[in-house]
Tab-separated table of C-alpha atoms and ligand atoms in Angstrom:
chain	number	residue	atom	x	y	z
A	988	MET	CA	72.238	0.724	72.741
A	989	PHE	CA	72.207	4.371	71.767
A	990	LEU	CA	70.845	4.389	68.310
A	991	GLU	CA	72.401	7.485	66.051
A	992	ASN	CA	70.068	9.708	64.421
A	993	PRO	CA	69.901	9.281	60.645
A	994	VAL	CA	72.085	12.541	59.444
A	995	ASP	CA	71.127	14.931	56.253
A	996	PRO	CA	74.503	16.280	54.955
A	997	ALA	CA	72.645	19.123	53.957
A	998	SER	CA	71.680	20.722	56.855
A	999	ARG	CA	74.267	18.927	59.070
A	1000	ARG	CA	74.932	20.495	62.556
A	1001	GLY	CA	76.321	19.186	65.871
A	1002	TRP	CA	75.359	17.941	68.470
A	1003	ILE	CA	77.083	16.563	71.882
A	1004	GLU	CA	76.641	12.914	72.994
A	1005	VAL	CA	77.492	11.932	76.410
A	1006	ILE	CA	78.679	8.078	77.409
A	1007	THR	CA	79.012	7.893	81.489
A	1008	GLY	CA	78.682	5.479	84.169
A	1009	SER	CA	80.744	4.213	86.665
A	1010	MET	CA	83.828	2.129	85.953
A	1011	PHE	CA	83.861	-1.326	84.308
A	1012	SER	CA	80.549	-0.282	82.831
A	1013	GLY	CA	81.877	-0.133	79.000
A	1014	LYS	CA	81.550	3.403	78.544
A	1015	THR	CA	85.077	2.838	75.964
A	1016	GLU	CA	84.227	0.786	74.719
A	1017	GLU	CA	80.687	2.103	73.356
A	1018	LEU	CA	82.608	5.194	72.403
A	1019	ILE	CA	85.056	2.791	70.654
A	1020	ARG	CA	82.111	1.313	68.700
A	1021	ARG	CA	80.660	4.695	68.049
A	1022	LEU	CA	83.520	5.918	66.563
A	1023	LYS	CA	84.426	3.498	64.734
A	1024	ARG	CA	81.500	3.255	62.796
A	1025	ALA	CA	81.529	6.845	61.478
A	1026	ARG	CA	85.174	5.989	60.310
A	1027	ILE	CA	83.886	2.838	58.406
A	1028	ALA	CA	81.046	5.949	56.582
A	1029	ASN	CA	84.609	7.509	55.636
A	1030	GLN	CA	83.712	10.512	57.810
A	1031	ARG	CA	86.888	12.329	59.717
A	1032	VAL	CA	87.522	11.395	63.430
A	1033	GLU	CA	89.416	12.994	66.135
A	1034	ILE	CA	89.958	11.211	69.106
A	1035	PHE	CA	91.279	13.207	72.381
A	1036	LYS	CA	92.164	11.745	75.886
A	1037	PRO	CA	93.918	13.853	78.995
A	1038	MET	CA	97.348	13.753	78.630
A	1039	LEU	CA	97.570	12.065	82.168
A	1040	ASP	CA	95.688	8.919	80.901
A	1041	VAL	CA	98.524	6.526	79.984
A	1042	ARG	CA	97.586	3.774	81.765
A	1043	TYR	CA	98.777	1.578	78.801
A	1044	SER	CA	99.092	3.469	75.694
A	1045	GLU	CA	100.083	7.156	75.180
A	1046	ASN	CA	98.343	7.304	72.002
A	1047	GLU	CA	95.150	4.879	71.503
A	1048	VAL	CA	92.079	5.521	73.640
A	1049	VAL	CA	92.066	1.633	75.153
A	1050	SER	CA	89.411	-0.309	76.868
A	1051	HIS	CA	89.989	-2.833	79.723
A	1052	ASP	CA	89.151	-5.404	76.824
A	1053	SER	CA	92.300	-4.123	74.632
A	1054	ASN	CA	90.210	-3.030	71.710
A	1055	ALA	CA	92.104	-0.016	70.971
A	1056	ILE	CA	91.456	3.210	68.731
A	1057	ARG	CA	94.264	5.700	68.333
A	1058	SER	CA	93.687	8.595	70.018
A	1059	THR	CA	95.969	12.232	70.338
A	1060	PRO	CA	96.637	13.523	74.318
A	1061	VAL	CA	95.864	16.827	74.860
A	1062	ALA	CA	97.241	18.547	78.379
A	1063	GLY	CA	93.756	20.742	78.280
A	1064	SER	CA	90.843	21.507	76.821
A	1065	GLY	CA	91.193	24.212	74.711
A	1066	ASN	CA	94.169	22.126	72.844
A	1067	ILE	CA	91.215	19.962	71.227
A	1068	LEU	CA	89.988	23.492	69.504
A	1069	LEU	CA	93.623	23.970	67.742
A	1070	LEU	CA	93.527	20.696	66.792
A	1071	ALA	CA	90.294	19.545	66.072
A	1072	GLY	CA	90.439	21.097	62.119
A	1073	ASP	CA	88.381	19.852	59.848
A	1074	VAL	CA	86.763	17.032	61.275
A	1075	GLU	CA	82.911	16.125	61.385
A	1076	VAL	CA	83.313	13.987	64.511
A	1077	VAL	CA	84.967	14.340	67.935
A	1078	GLY	CA	85.103	11.746	70.579
A	1079	ILE	CA	86.616	12.499	73.889
A	1080	ASP	CA	87.578	9.192	76.115
A	1081	GLU	CA	88.129	9.885	80.226
A	1082	ALA	CA	86.715	13.388	79.926
A	1083	GLN	CA	86.438	13.355	84.020
A	1084	PHE	CA	89.840	14.577	83.940
A	1085	PHE	CA	90.161	17.268	81.727
A	1086	ASP	CA	89.638	21.102	82.898
A	1087	ARG	CA	86.242	22.529	83.913
A	1088	GLY	CA	86.755	24.403	80.325
A	1089	LEU	CA	85.659	21.263	78.244
A	1090	ALA	CA	81.973	21.731	78.991
A	1091	ASP	CA	81.996	24.725	76.867
A	1092	VAL	CA	84.716	23.218	74.516
A	1093	CYS	CA	82.028	20.580	73.087
A	1094	ASN	CA	79.311	23.690	72.503
A	1095	GLN	CA	81.993	25.140	70.261
A	1096	LEU	CA	82.308	22.182	68.452
A	1097	ALA	CA	78.655	21.234	68.271
A	1098	ASN	CA	77.732	24.905	67.325
A	1099	SER	CA	79.933	24.457	64.711
A	1100	GLY	CA	78.513	21.351	62.842
A	1101	ILE	CA	80.617	18.702	64.681
A	1102	ARG	CA	79.110	15.540	66.183
A	1103	VAL	CA	81.070	15.439	69.637
A	1104	ILE	CA	80.665	11.911	71.656
A	1105	VAL	CA	82.332	12.174	74.979
A	1106	ALA	CA	82.748	9.131	77.593
A	1107	GLY	CA	83.779	9.418	81.101
A	1108	LEU	CA	82.786	9.084	84.547
A	1109	ASP	CA	79.798	10.818	86.214
A	1110	MET	CA	81.297	9.983	89.749
A	1111	ASP	CA	84.571	9.757	91.450
A	1112	PHE	CA	84.902	7.489	94.030
A	1113	LYS	CA	83.467	8.998	97.022
A	1114	GLY	CA	80.275	9.109	94.726
A	1115	LYS	CA	80.363	13.169	93.832
A	1116	PRO	CA	79.971	14.287	90.074
A	1117	PHE	CA	83.206	14.466	88.401
A	1118	GLY	CA	84.705	17.335	87.134
A	1119	PRO	CA	83.381	19.155	83.767
A	1120	MET	CA	81.152	15.928	83.433
A	1121	PRO	CA	77.829	17.703	85.152
A	1122	ASP	CA	77.944	20.668	82.863
A	1123	ILE	CA	78.482	18.465	79.649
A	1124	LEU	CA	75.958	15.977	80.721
A	1125	ALA	CA	73.748	19.117	81.059
A	1126	MET	CA	74.563	20.974	77.781
A	1127	ALA	CA	74.453	17.318	75.757
A	1128	GLU	CA	71.483	16.224	73.517
A	1129	TYR	CA	71.967	12.710	74.125
A	1130	ILE	CA	73.129	10.513	77.436
A	1131	THR	CA	73.651	7.236	77.902
A	1132	LYS	CA	73.806	5.705	81.027
A	1133	VAL	CA	75.436	2.646	81.181
A	1134	HIS	CA	76.518	0.238	84.552
A	1135	ALA	CA	78.842	-2.479	85.772
A	1136	VAL	CA	77.705	-5.026	87.821
A	1137	CYS	CA	78.027	-4.954	91.298
A	1138	VAL	CA	80.703	-7.461	92.612
A	1139	ARG	CA	78.908	-7.993	95.391
A	1140	CYS	CA	75.153	-8.703	94.974
A	1141	GLY	CA	75.307	-9.181	91.491
A	1142	ASN	CA	72.537	-6.023	91.089
A	1143	LEU	CA	73.142	-3.140	88.413
A	1144	ALA	CA	76.186	-1.305	90.030
A	1145	GLN	CA	76.969	2.983	89.282
A	1146	TYR	CA	79.419	3.229	91.832
A	1147	SER	CA	83.286	2.989	91.442
A	1148	HIS	CA	85.001	2.031	95.138
A	1149	ARG	CA	88.464	2.327	95.767
A	1150	LYS	CA	89.943	-0.394	97.640
A	1151	SER	CA	92.773	1.268	98.657
A	1152	HIS	CA	92.849	4.006	101.612
A	1153	ASP	CA	94.724	6.380	99.523
A	1154	ASP	CA	92.426	9.545	99.123
A	1155	GLN	CA	93.997	10.479	96.142
A	1156	VAL	CA	91.580	10.950	93.643
A	1157	LEU	CA	93.307	11.428	90.425
A	1158	LEU	CA	94.732	7.955	91.065
A	1159	LEU	CA	93.705	5.650	87.903
A	1160	GLY	CA	91.875	3.172	87.250
A	1161	GLU	CA	92.995	-0.491	87.379
A	1162	LYS	CA	91.281	-3.308	88.421
A	1163	GLU	CA	92.990	-4.125	91.468
A	1164	LEU	CA	92.356	-0.847	93.126
A	1165	TYR	CA	88.370	-0.412	92.405
A	1166	GLU	CA	85.208	-2.332	92.083
A	1167	PRO	CA	81.703	-1.661	90.948
A	1168	LEU	CA	78.867	-1.546	93.415
A	1169	CYS	CA	75.291	-0.910	93.350
A	1170	ARG	CA	73.776	1.795	95.703
A	1171	ARG	CA	72.722	-0.772	98.261
A	1172	CYS	CA	76.459	-2.510	98.551
A	1173	TYR	CA	77.745	0.914	98.151
A	1174	ASN	CA	76.519	2.535	101.438
A	1175	LEU	CA	76.382	-0.720	103.469
A	1176	ARG	CA	80.719	-0.550	102.566
A	1177	GLU	CA	80.657	2.807	104.245
A	1178	GLU	CA	78.622	1.935	107.544
A	1179	THR	CA	80.863	-1.425	108.416
A	1180	GLU	CA	84.055	1.123	107.361
A	1181	GLU	CA	83.268	3.439	109.649
A	1182	LYS	CA	82.333	1.003	111.890
A	1183	SER	CA	86.037	-0.396	111.941
A	1184	ASN	CA	87.945	3.058	112.377
B	1320	LIG	ZN1	75.486	-4.673	95.495
């Protein structure tokens, strides 16, 4: 579990935290946990998500266990700078779907004294680094990599395997379409699929 640093209000500085991992690893739950604790301390918190992620609700960050918190859907990373205003903590969910400018936006926010908490998939379903996530991971002070449980063998899973053969990367995550797999089961699956083609 990530333990927040003590903050001296007189010398408050910004930083970037990243919560990353595969689907079904509890990223959004962890983001919500951190943001709710900041809210309880009366810190000014704003939460953003990409406009295309409207799976469950237009203006809430919703995790798979329906533990929700209000958020603002934005069209691009530049909008976050315009809307962040006088806040102390910025949360960003589904960061992998943002444009490449998000890393720079996170840096600017942190440089201006804001605590930035980013949650997002590290890899797409092909096992490749996803959108702006690699840049944000490189710039962050703190990284928490969370894991799902492999549905085939029970080991820790880091891959989001897409069960459908539709090749569109932006297909949004539903339990019927994806399953978490460990490295071994993910590679075995590729071998068996190549053989059957
Ligand atoms: Zn496995």
